[in-house]
Every structure is written in C-alpha cells, then in structure tokens.
Short mmCIF file of C-alpha atoms and ligand atoms in Angstrom, two decimals:
data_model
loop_
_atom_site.label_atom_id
_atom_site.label_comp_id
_atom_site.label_asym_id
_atom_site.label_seq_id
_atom_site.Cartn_x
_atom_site.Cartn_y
_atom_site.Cartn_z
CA UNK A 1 112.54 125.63 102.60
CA UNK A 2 109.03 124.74 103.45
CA UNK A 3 108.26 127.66 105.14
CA UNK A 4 105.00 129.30 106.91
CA UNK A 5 102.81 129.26 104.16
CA UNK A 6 99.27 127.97 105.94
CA UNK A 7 96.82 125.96 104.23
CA UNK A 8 93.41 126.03 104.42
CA UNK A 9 92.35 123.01 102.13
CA UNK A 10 88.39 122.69 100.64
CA UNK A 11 87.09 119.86 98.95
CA UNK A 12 85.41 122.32 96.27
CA UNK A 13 86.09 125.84 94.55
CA UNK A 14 82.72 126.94 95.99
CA UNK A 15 84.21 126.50 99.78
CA UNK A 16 87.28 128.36 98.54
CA UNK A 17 85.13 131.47 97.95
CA UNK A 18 83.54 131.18 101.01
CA UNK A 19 86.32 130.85 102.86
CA UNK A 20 88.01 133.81 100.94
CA UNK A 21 85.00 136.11 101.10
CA UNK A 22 84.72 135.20 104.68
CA UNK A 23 89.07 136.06 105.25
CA UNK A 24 88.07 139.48 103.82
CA UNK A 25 85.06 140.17 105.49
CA UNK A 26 86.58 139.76 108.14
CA UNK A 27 89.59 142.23 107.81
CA UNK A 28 86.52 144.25 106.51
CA UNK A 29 84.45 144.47 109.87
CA UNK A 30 87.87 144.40 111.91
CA UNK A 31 88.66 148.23 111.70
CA UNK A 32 86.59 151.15 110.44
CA UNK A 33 89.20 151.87 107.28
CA UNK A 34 90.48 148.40 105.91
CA UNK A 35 93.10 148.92 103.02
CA UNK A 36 92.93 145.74 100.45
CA UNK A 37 94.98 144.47 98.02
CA UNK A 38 92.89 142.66 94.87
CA UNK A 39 93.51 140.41 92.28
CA UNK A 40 91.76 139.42 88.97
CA UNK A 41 91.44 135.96 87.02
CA UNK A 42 88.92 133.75 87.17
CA UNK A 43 90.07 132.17 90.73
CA UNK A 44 88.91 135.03 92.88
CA UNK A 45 85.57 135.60 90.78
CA UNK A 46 83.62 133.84 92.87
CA UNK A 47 84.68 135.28 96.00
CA UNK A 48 84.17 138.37 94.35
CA UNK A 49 80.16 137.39 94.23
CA UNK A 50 80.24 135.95 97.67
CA UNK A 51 81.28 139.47 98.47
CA UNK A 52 79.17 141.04 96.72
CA UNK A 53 75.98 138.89 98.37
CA UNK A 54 77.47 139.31 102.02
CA UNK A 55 76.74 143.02 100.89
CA UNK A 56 73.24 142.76 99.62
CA UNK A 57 72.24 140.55 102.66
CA UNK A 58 74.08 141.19 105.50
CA UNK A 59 75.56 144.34 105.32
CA UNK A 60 79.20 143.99 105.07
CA UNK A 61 80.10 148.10 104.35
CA UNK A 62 82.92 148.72 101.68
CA UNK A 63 82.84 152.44 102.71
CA UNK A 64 85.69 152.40 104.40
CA UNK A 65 87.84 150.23 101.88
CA UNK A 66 90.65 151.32 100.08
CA UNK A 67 91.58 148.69 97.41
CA UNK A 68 94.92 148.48 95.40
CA UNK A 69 94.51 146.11 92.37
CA UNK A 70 97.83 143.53 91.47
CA UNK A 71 98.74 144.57 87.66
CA UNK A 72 96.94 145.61 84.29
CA UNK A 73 97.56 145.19 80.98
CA UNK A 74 99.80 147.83 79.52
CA UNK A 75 98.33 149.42 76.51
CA UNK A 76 94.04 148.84 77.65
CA UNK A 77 92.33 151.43 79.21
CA UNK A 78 89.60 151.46 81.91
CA UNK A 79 87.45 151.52 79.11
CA UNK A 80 88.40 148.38 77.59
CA UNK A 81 86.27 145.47 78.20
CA UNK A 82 89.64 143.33 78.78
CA UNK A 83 90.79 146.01 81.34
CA UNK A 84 91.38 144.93 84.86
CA UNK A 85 89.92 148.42 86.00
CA UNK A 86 86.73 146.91 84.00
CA UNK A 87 87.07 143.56 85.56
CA UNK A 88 86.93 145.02 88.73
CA UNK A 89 84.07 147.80 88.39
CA UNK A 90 82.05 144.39 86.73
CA UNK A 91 82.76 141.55 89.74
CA UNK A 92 82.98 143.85 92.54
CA UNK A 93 83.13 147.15 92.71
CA UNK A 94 79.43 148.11 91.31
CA UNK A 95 78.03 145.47 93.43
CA UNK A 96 79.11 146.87 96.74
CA UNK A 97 79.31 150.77 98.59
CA UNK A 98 82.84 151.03 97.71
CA UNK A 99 84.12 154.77 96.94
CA UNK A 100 85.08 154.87 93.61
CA UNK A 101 88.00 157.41 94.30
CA UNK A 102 89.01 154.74 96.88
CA UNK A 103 89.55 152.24 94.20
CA UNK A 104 92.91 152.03 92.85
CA UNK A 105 94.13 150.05 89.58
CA UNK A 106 96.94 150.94 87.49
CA UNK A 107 96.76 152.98 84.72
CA UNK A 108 97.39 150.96 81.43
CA UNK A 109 97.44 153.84 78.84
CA UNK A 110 99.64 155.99 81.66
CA UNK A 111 102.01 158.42 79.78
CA UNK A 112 105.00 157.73 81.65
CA UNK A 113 104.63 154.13 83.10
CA UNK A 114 107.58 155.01 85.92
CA UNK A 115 105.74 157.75 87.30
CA UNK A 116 102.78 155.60 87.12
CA UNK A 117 104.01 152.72 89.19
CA UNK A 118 105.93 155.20 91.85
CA UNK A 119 102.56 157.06 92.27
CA UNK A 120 100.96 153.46 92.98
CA UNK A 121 103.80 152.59 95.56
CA UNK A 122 103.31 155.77 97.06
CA UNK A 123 99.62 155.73 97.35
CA UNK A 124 100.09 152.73 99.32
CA UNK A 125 102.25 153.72 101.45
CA UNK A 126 99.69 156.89 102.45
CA UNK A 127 97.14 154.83 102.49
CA UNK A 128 99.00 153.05 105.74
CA UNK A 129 99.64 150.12 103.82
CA UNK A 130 97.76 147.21 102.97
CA UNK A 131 96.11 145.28 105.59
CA UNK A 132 95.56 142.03 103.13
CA UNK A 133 96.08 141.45 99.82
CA UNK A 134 94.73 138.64 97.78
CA UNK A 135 96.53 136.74 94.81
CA UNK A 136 95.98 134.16 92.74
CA UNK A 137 98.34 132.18 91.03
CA UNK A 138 99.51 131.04 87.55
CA UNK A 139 100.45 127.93 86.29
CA UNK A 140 103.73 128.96 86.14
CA UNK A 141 103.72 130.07 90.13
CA UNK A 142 103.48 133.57 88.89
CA UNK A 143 101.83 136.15 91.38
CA UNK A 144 100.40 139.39 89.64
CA UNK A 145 102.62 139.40 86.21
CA UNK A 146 106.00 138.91 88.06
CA UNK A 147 106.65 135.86 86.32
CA UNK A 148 109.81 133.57 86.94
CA UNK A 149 113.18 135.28 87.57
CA UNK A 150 111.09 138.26 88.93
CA UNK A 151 113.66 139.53 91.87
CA UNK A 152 111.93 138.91 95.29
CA UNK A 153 112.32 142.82 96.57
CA UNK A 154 110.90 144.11 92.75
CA UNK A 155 108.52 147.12 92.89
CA UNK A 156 105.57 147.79 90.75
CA UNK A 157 107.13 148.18 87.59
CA UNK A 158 106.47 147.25 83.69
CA UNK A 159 106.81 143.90 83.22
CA UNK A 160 106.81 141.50 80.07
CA UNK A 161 104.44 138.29 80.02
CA UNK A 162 105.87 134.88 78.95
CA UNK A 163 103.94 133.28 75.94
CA UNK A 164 102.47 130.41 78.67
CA UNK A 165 100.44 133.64 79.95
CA UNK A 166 99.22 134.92 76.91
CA UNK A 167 98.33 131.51 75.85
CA UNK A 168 96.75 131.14 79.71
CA UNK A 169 94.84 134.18 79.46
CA UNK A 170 93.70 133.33 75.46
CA UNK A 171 91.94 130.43 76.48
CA UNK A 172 88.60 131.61 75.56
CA UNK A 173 87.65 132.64 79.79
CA UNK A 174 88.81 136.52 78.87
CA UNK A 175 90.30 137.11 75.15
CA UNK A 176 89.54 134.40 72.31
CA UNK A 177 93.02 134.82 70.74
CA UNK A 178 96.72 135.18 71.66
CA UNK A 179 97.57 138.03 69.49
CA UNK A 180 94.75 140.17 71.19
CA UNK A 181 96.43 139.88 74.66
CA UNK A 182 98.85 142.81 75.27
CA UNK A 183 102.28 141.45 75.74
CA UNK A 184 103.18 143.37 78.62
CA UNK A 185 102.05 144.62 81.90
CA UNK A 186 101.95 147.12 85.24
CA UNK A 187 102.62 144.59 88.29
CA UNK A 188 102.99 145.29 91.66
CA UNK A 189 106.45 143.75 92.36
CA UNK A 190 106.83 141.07 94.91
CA UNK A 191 108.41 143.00 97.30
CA UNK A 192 105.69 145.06 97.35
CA UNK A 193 102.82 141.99 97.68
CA UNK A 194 105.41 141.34 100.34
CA UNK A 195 104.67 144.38 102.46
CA UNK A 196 101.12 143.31 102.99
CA UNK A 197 100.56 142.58 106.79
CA UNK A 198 98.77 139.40 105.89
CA UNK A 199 98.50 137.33 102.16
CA UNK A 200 95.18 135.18 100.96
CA UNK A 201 96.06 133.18 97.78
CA UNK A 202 93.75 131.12 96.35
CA UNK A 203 94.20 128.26 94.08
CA UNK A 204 91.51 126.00 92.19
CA UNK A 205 91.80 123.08 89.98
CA UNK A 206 94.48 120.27 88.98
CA UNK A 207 95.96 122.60 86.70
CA UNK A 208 97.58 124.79 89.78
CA UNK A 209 98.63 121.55 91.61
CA UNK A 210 102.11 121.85 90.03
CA UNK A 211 102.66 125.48 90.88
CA UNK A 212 101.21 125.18 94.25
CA UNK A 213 103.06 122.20 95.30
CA UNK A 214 106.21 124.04 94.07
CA UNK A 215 104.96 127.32 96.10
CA UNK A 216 104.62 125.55 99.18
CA UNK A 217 106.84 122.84 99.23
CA UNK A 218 109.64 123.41 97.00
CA UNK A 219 112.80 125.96 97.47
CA UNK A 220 112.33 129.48 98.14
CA UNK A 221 113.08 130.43 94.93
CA UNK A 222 112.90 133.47 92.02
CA UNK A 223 112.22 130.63 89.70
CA UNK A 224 108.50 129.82 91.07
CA UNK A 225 107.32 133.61 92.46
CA UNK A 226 104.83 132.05 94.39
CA UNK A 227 107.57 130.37 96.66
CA UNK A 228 109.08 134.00 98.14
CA UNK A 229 106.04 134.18 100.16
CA UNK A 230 107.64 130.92 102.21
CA UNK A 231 108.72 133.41 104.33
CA UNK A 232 106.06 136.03 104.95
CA UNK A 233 104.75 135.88 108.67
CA UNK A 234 100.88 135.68 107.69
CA UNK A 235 100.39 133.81 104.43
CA UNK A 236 97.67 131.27 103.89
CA UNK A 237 96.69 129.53 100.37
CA UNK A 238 93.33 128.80 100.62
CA UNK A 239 93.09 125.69 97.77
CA UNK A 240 90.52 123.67 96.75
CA UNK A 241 91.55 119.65 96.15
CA UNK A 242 92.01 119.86 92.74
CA UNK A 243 95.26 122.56 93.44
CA UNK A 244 95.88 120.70 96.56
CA UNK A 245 96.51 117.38 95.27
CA UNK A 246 100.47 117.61 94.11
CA UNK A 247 101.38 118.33 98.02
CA UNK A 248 102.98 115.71 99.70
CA UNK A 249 102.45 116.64 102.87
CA UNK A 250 98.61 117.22 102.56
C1 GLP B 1 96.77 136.44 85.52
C2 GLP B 1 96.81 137.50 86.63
C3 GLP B 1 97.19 136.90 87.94
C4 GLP B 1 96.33 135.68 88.21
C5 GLP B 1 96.64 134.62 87.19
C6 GLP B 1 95.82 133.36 87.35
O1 GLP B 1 97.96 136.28 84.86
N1 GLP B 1 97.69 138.58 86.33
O2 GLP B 1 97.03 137.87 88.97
O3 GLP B 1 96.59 135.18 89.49
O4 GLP B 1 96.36 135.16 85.90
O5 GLP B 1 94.57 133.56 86.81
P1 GLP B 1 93.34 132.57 86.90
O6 GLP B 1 92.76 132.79 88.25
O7 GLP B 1 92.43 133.04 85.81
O8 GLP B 1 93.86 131.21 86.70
#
C-alpha cells in the first residue's frame, strides 16, 4: 500500500522545525482550546525551541493547550532527569504559558500501570480528543515504544523495548550506558495515535531513511509501526533530506 501519508520534504533539520513549529502553531491559534499530542527524542527538540521563541516573540498562547505526551519510561519518575515528564517541563513546557495541570505524561512509578494507562485513554477522550499529535520515529519504524509486531488497534499499555532501542537511546544524546535505560515502557498504543484528527511525524538524518522509506512506501504492515498510519486521513511526515533520501518516489 502506499497510502496517504503526505510529505513535506526540507533540505535541512532546521526547516523541519520550522515547519513543525509552524503545523502546531497553527492548530494552536485555530481554536481557543487546542488538545496536542507530544513526543520526545531528539527529532522534535528543535521544534520544541522554535515553539518556545514563537512564544517569547510573537505571542503564540499555550493557555488553552492540553498536551498528552507518547510513552515514558516505566520505573523513572518526574523527578528523574531521564524522565520524559522532565524532558518535557525542560524543552517546552517552562518556556511557554502552558497550565501545568493541563500537561499530561504518564506516570512511570504508577502503582498499578493498567489503571494508569486507562486513566490516560480516558483523559483523552474528555479532553475531546486530540486535535494533532506529533511523533517521531525510530530506526526500527517504531512510533512511541510500540515497536514491531505492536497490533495496529493497541491501547496505551506497558510495553517492552527491543535491545536496538536501548542501544538507540544509550548513545550518549540521553543516558551514557545501556544498562541505565529502563527496559520497558508506558506507550500510547497505535490505535490510540490513530484517533488523532490529524498526525505530524518528523524525521531527520540518513539514519531514518530506512524506516521512513519503509513507513511510506512499503506494506501496511505491524512489522514497521510507522506504516499503519498509511491509512490515516491527515498524516504528513515532515523529513528533512537526510530521512528522505531512501524514497523512491521523492
Ligand atoms: C524514542 C521515543 C520515540 C521517538 C524515538 C526516536 O524511542 N520513545 O517517541 O520517536 O525514540 O527518537 P529520536 O528522535 O531521538 O531519534
């Protein structure tokens, strides 16, 4: 299947922010309450600070934001300077007017991960849904932590990581060593990243070419995650040439 996935293609990472932050913005200055879906890595840092400035200088309002975050690692608290609740509060959320009650990121050190992940489903679902809801993607094709063989209608759930994520995420960029990475997660399911109205992933870099060109082009399939957004009616990858430059048909 090829699909509806739409491409936005820049010749840099820098234009991929832009084009991101822009995307967001505006979603942002579309309605007066804009509910968001975020993601963490290093890909969307960047927008993150483009954000952050369209804030400081021209007054794009995160009051009336609600954000849902992808996944976190199970076992760190908020506290934890490896958190995803941290990595958040640090990129974006202290830059900007968000509510911090507004701001929602799964609970690694939750007593009874099950409850935890309903509540999360749930609070989306009062929250009216989410209007967008940005990914990035591993070199794997995995979205969130639902890595290959993740069922296409899974709901936020605890998930284990493959050792190509650990080793991914070890690299130096967040922990220094593989045996400090927790080996499981929280993750939104696909099916729920499917449920967003309309999907932003971003890509960066020759070492998401492979996954990206199977995302896009190859067969909808549980084996790449990326790829069971082929059929989502409002999906774009916004991709810089580096992550573009597997696709044939580019
Ligand atoms: C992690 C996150 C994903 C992210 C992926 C790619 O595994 N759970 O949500 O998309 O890594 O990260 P990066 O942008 O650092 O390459």
């Amino acid at each position: 299947m090829s699909g509806n996935i739409k491409l936005e293609i820049c010749d840099h990472a820098d234009g991929v922010a832009r084009q991101a932050a822009a995307a967001l913005a505006g979603v942002i200055r579309s309605r007066s309450e804009t509910v968001l879906g975020l993601a963490t890595g290093s890909t969307p840092e960047a927008t993150y600070a483009e954000l952050a400035r369209m804030h400081r200088d021209e007054g794009l309002g995160f009051a009336g934001v609600t954000s849902f975050n992808l996944d976190e690692y199970w076992g760190l608290g908020g506290d934890h300077d490896q958190s995803y609740r941290h990595f958040m509060t640090d990129r974006l959320f202290r830059h900007v007017d968000i509510l911090p009650w507004n701001t929602h990121v799964l609970n690694g050190r939750a007593r009874f991960p099950e409850l935890e992940c309903r509540s999360f489903e749930d609070r989306i679902l009062s929250a009216g849904g989410v209007d967008l809801w940005l990914l990035g993607i591993g070199g794997n094709g995995h979205i969130a932590f639902n890595e290959p063989g993740s069922p296409v209608d899974s709901r936020t759930r605890l998930v284990s990581l493959t050792q190509e994520t650990i080793d991914a995420n070890s690299d130096g960029r967040f922990f220094s060593d593989a045996a400090e990475v927790p080996r499981c997660a929280l993750s939104a399911g696909i099916g729920t990243i499917r449920e967003a109205r309309s999907i932003v992933l971003l890509a960066t870099g020759d070492k998401k070419a492979d996954a990206v060109a199977a995302a896009v082009e190859g067969p909808f399939t549980e084996d790449c995650p990326a790829s069971l957004l082929q059929d989502h009616p409002d999906c774009t990858f916004i991709i810089d040439a580096g992550a573009a430059s597997k696709l044939a048909s580019r």
